[in-house]
Amino acid sequence: DTAVSQTPKYLVTQMGNDKSIKCEQNLGHDTMYWYKQDSKKFLKIMFSYNNKELIINETVPNRFSPKSPDKAHLNLHINSLELGDSAVYFCASRTGRDPTDTQYFGPGTRLTVL
Amino acid sequence: DQQVKQNSPSLSVQEGRISILNCDYTNSMFDYFLWYKKYPAEGPTFLISISSIKDKNEDGRFTVFLNKSAKHLSLHIVPSQPGDSAVYFCAISSAGKSTFGDGTTLTVKP
């Protein structure tokens, strides 16, 4: 009974392809996030959804499109993949009732674009 | 502009000794400061946090110190254990958005 799960764990694909990463949380949280961790180890926020509504959209190419069908799921679709998209992508969630902003992370999806 | 910096990419300590991990930030408008721990092939997990109105928070072997005038945050682990070997990220939080540092890899030698 994993709290935040992501699929797939590894994704290897060719440049120009379109791919999706799925995220689900069973914690009953209302806010979910996507982060990108590149080779320099920085965890950079990409998007945040609160109750299916986009609330944070950092400077991310519009080839990246998040979709939240319900508040337990936040998927990430990437069009026309580029070499620079290779990274580890983490999904996270939090509850609005916790003022500390403690986030619960999934195990990550390692994307490799060839 | 990097708002959160962890200037030491790695730290090695002997088991039983104190580990001190440091974090500097540039913006003062944050509500909470957090530390996360990350093992290889796993996501970060929350370790300890501190409110911007406090200067110290302790939880077992872990203590976080906040020096607002210096814009500096530190995590003390004492005594360090081999199982503490991991990457540690500091994060600063405001209004539901966290900004992370680039991590410090701690190695605790038996």
Short mmCIF file of C-alpha atoms in Angstrom, two decimals:
data_model
loop_
_atom_site.label_atom_id
_atom_site.label_comp_id
_atom_site.label_asym_id
_atom_site.label_seq_id
_atom_site.Cartn_x
_atom_site.Cartn_y
_atom_site.Cartn_z
CA ASP A 1 0.00 0.00 0.00
CA THR A 2 2.42 2.59 -1.34
CA ALA A 3 1.45 6.15 -0.46
CA VAL A 4 2.64 7.80 -3.68
CA SER A 5 3.27 5.55 -6.65
CA GLN A 6 4.61 6.30 -10.12
CA THR A 7 4.67 4.25 -13.29
CA PRO A 8 6.85 3.39 -15.01
CA LYS A 9 9.96 3.38 -12.85
CA TYR A 10 12.24 3.43 -15.90
CA LEU A 11 11.49 4.78 -19.35
CA VAL A 12 13.89 4.63 -22.28
CA THR A 13 12.74 6.16 -25.53
CA GLN A 14 13.89 7.81 -28.73
CA MET A 15 14.01 11.54 -29.43
CA GLY A 16 10.80 12.86 -30.91
CA ASN A 17 8.53 10.31 -29.22
CA ASP A 18 5.60 11.15 -26.93
CA LYS A 19 5.43 9.51 -23.52
CA SER A 20 3.41 9.66 -20.30
CA ILE A 21 4.24 9.12 -16.66
CA LYS A 22 1.48 8.33 -14.20
CA CYS A 23 1.22 9.22 -10.52
CA GLU A 24 -1.27 8.16 -7.90
CA GLN A 25 -1.50 8.95 -4.19
CA ASN A 26 -3.70 7.18 -1.66
CA LEU A 27 -3.11 9.64 1.18
CA GLY A 28 -6.22 11.70 0.55
CA HIS A 29 -4.07 14.75 -0.18
CA ASP A 30 -5.46 17.59 -2.23
CA THR A 31 -2.25 18.96 -3.73
CA MET A 32 0.10 17.13 -6.08
CA TYR A 33 3.36 18.11 -7.74
CA TRP A 34 5.78 17.15 -10.47
CA TYR A 35 9.49 17.75 -9.96
CA LYS A 36 12.43 17.23 -12.29
CA GLN A 37 15.82 16.18 -10.94
CA ASP A 38 18.50 16.70 -13.54
CA SER A 39 22.11 15.59 -13.60
CA LYS A 40 23.07 18.38 -11.20
CA LYS A 41 20.75 16.84 -8.59
CA PHE A 42 18.52 19.92 -8.26
CA LEU A 43 14.89 19.13 -7.55
CA LYS A 44 13.02 21.68 -9.62
CA ILE A 45 9.30 22.12 -9.33
CA MET A 46 7.44 21.89 -12.62
CA PHE A 47 3.73 21.87 -11.81
CA SER A 48 1.35 21.77 -8.91
CA TYR A 49 -2.35 20.89 -8.85
CA ASN A 50 -4.81 21.48 -6.06
CA ASN A 51 -8.07 19.55 -6.34
CA LYS A 52 -7.55 19.05 -10.07
CA GLU A 53 -6.77 22.72 -10.63
CA LEU A 54 -3.38 23.95 -11.86
CA ILE A 55 -1.88 26.32 -9.27
CA ILE A 56 1.85 26.33 -10.05
CA ASN A 57 3.27 26.28 -13.54
CA GLU A 58 6.97 27.03 -13.60
CA THR A 59 8.85 27.87 -16.74
CA VAL A 60 8.44 24.53 -18.42
CA PRO A 61 8.29 23.96 -22.20
CA ASN A 62 4.73 23.50 -23.37
CA ARG A 63 5.72 20.05 -24.64
CA PHE A 64 5.04 19.07 -21.01
CA SER A 65 1.36 18.82 -20.18
CA PRO A 66 0.09 17.69 -16.79
CA LYS A 67 -3.37 16.19 -16.42
CA SER A 68 -5.27 15.59 -13.20
CA PRO A 69 -8.37 13.43 -13.79
CA ASP A 70 -9.10 13.48 -10.04
CA LYS A 71 -7.32 14.68 -6.94
CA ALA A 72 -5.61 11.32 -6.40
CA HIS A 73 -3.94 11.28 -9.82
CA LEU A 74 -1.56 13.60 -11.62
CA ASN A 75 -0.13 12.41 -14.92
CA LEU A 76 2.61 14.01 -16.98
CA HIS A 77 2.57 13.82 -20.74
CA ILE A 78 5.64 14.84 -22.72
CA ASN A 79 5.51 15.48 -26.47
CA SER A 80 8.42 15.43 -28.90
CA LEU A 81 10.96 14.26 -26.38
CA GLU A 82 14.41 15.85 -26.47
CA LEU A 83 17.77 14.70 -25.14
CA GLY A 84 17.62 17.37 -22.41
CA ASP A 85 14.45 15.83 -21.03
CA SER A 86 16.52 12.94 -19.67
CA ALA A 87 16.18 13.18 -15.90
CA VAL A 88 14.44 11.63 -12.91
CA TYR A 89 10.87 12.86 -12.51
CA PHE A 90 9.30 12.80 -9.06
CA CYS A 91 5.67 13.11 -8.17
CA ALA A 92 4.74 14.40 -4.71
CA SER A 93 1.66 15.24 -2.70
CA ARG A 94 0.73 17.20 0.41
CA THR A 95 -2.30 18.02 2.46
CA GLY A 96 -3.46 21.60 2.78
CA ARG A 97 -4.06 20.98 6.48
CA ASP A 98 -0.31 20.84 7.17
CA PRO A 99 1.19 24.36 7.25
CA THR A 100 4.76 23.05 7.06
CA ASP A 101 4.30 22.02 3.42
CA THR A 102 5.70 18.55 4.11
CA GLN A 103 5.57 16.66 0.85
CA TYR A 104 5.39 12.93 0.22
CA PHE A 105 7.34 11.77 -2.80
CA GLY A 106 6.96 8.88 -5.16
CA PRO A 107 9.95 6.67 -6.03
CA GLY A 108 10.73 8.57 -9.21
CA THR A 109 10.70 7.74 -12.91
CA ARG A 110 14.07 7.71 -14.64
CA LEU A 111 13.55 8.94 -18.20
CA THR A 112 16.33 8.38 -20.72
CA VAL A 113 15.97 9.92 -24.16
CA LEU A 114 18.29 8.47 -26.81
CA ASP B 1 19.28 32.61 -9.29
CA GLN B 2 19.72 29.83 -6.80
CA GLN B 3 17.64 30.62 -3.75
CA VAL B 4 18.82 27.65 -1.70
CA LYS B 5 22.41 26.47 -1.63
CA GLN B 6 24.05 23.50 -0.01
CA ASN B 7 27.70 24.31 -0.45
CA SER B 8 29.07 20.92 0.53
CA PRO B 9 28.24 18.29 -2.09
CA SER B 10 29.52 15.54 0.23
CA LEU B 11 30.36 14.86 3.85
CA SER B 12 32.01 11.83 5.43
CA VAL B 13 31.91 11.13 9.18
CA GLN B 14 32.73 8.26 11.49
CA GLU B 15 29.91 6.31 13.12
CA GLY B 16 29.02 7.79 16.51
CA ARG B 17 30.27 11.27 15.63
CA ILE B 18 28.21 14.33 14.80
CA SER B 19 27.18 15.11 11.22
CA ILE B 20 26.48 18.75 10.42
CA LEU B 21 24.82 19.60 7.12
CA ASN B 22 24.46 23.22 6.07
CA CYS B 23 22.12 25.21 3.90
CA ASP B 24 22.05 28.90 2.95
CA TYR B 25 19.14 30.78 1.47
CA THR B 26 18.72 34.21 -0.08
CA ASN B 27 15.06 35.14 0.31
CA SER B 28 13.64 35.85 3.78
CA MET B 29 9.98 35.42 2.88
CA PHE B 30 9.54 31.80 3.86
CA ASP B 31 7.36 30.13 6.44
CA TYR B 32 9.00 26.78 7.00
CA PHE B 33 12.33 25.13 6.47
CA LEU B 34 12.54 21.40 5.93
CA TRP B 35 15.09 18.63 5.57
CA TYR B 36 14.51 15.57 3.42
CA LYS B 37 16.57 12.42 3.17
CA LYS B 38 16.95 10.43 -0.03
CA TYR B 39 18.26 6.92 -0.58
CA PRO B 40 19.31 5.76 -4.07
CA ALA B 41 16.43 4.80 -6.37
CA GLU B 42 13.86 6.18 -3.90
CA GLY B 43 12.04 9.48 -3.54
CA PRO B 44 12.97 12.01 -0.86
CA THR B 45 11.36 11.43 2.54
CA PHE B 46 10.63 14.13 5.08
CA LEU B 47 12.98 14.23 8.05
CA ILE B 48 12.41 17.34 10.16
CA SER B 49 11.15 20.90 9.80
CA ILE B 50 11.33 24.22 11.60
CA SER B 51 9.07 27.23 11.57
CA SER B 52 10.53 30.60 10.63
CA ILE B 53 9.63 31.89 14.10
CA LYS B 54 11.82 29.35 15.88
CA ASP B 55 15.56 28.84 15.99
CA LYS B 56 15.76 25.18 16.98
CA ASN B 57 13.76 22.01 16.60
CA GLU B 58 14.79 18.62 17.88
CA ASP B 59 13.55 15.13 17.04
CA GLY B 60 15.56 12.29 18.50
CA ARG B 61 19.03 12.28 16.96
CA PHE B 62 18.11 15.08 14.56
CA THR B 63 18.21 18.79 15.39
CA VAL B 64 17.64 21.63 12.97
CA PHE B 65 18.96 25.11 13.70
CA LEU B 66 17.78 28.27 11.99
CA ASN B 67 19.82 31.47 11.98
CA LYS B 68 17.60 34.03 10.30
CA SER B 69 20.05 36.90 10.45
CA ALA B 70 22.64 34.80 8.62
CA LYS B 71 19.98 33.12 6.42
CA HIS B 72 21.48 29.81 7.39
CA LEU B 73 19.96 26.45 8.24
CA SER B 74 21.79 23.44 9.61
CA LEU B 75 20.96 19.85 10.43
CA HIS B 76 22.83 18.06 13.21
CA ILE B 77 22.75 14.29 13.46
CA VAL B 78 24.18 12.84 16.62
CA PRO B 79 25.24 10.14 16.98
CA SER B 80 25.58 9.38 13.28
CA GLN B 81 24.80 5.84 12.16
CA PRO B 82 25.70 4.00 8.93
CA GLY B 83 21.98 3.92 8.05
CA ASP B 84 22.06 7.73 7.91
CA SER B 85 24.16 7.51 4.74
CA ALA B 86 21.99 9.21 2.12
CA VAL B 87 21.54 12.47 0.21
CA TYR B 88 20.08 15.25 2.35
CA PHE B 89 18.10 18.09 0.80
CA CYS B 90 17.10 21.27 2.55
CA ALA B 91 13.96 23.02 1.36
CA ILE B 92 12.36 26.37 2.05
CA SER B 93 8.62 26.65 1.88
CA SER B 94 6.03 29.34 1.44
CA ALA B 95 2.38 29.17 0.35
CA GLY B 96 2.54 25.56 -0.71
CA LYS B 97 5.66 25.86 -2.80
CA SER B 98 9.01 24.42 -1.77
CA THR B 99 12.40 25.32 -3.21
CA PHE B 100 15.06 22.67 -2.76
CA GLY B 101 18.82 22.80 -2.45
CA ASP B 102 20.97 20.52 -4.57
CA GLY B 103 21.72 18.06 -1.80
CA THR B 104 24.63 16.87 0.32
CA THR B 105 25.69 13.24 0.21
CA LEU B 106 26.41 12.01 3.73
CA THR B 107 28.51 8.91 4.22
CA VAL B 108 28.76 7.49 7.72
CA LYS B 109 31.63 5.02 8.05
CA PRO B 110 31.34 2.13 10.49
#
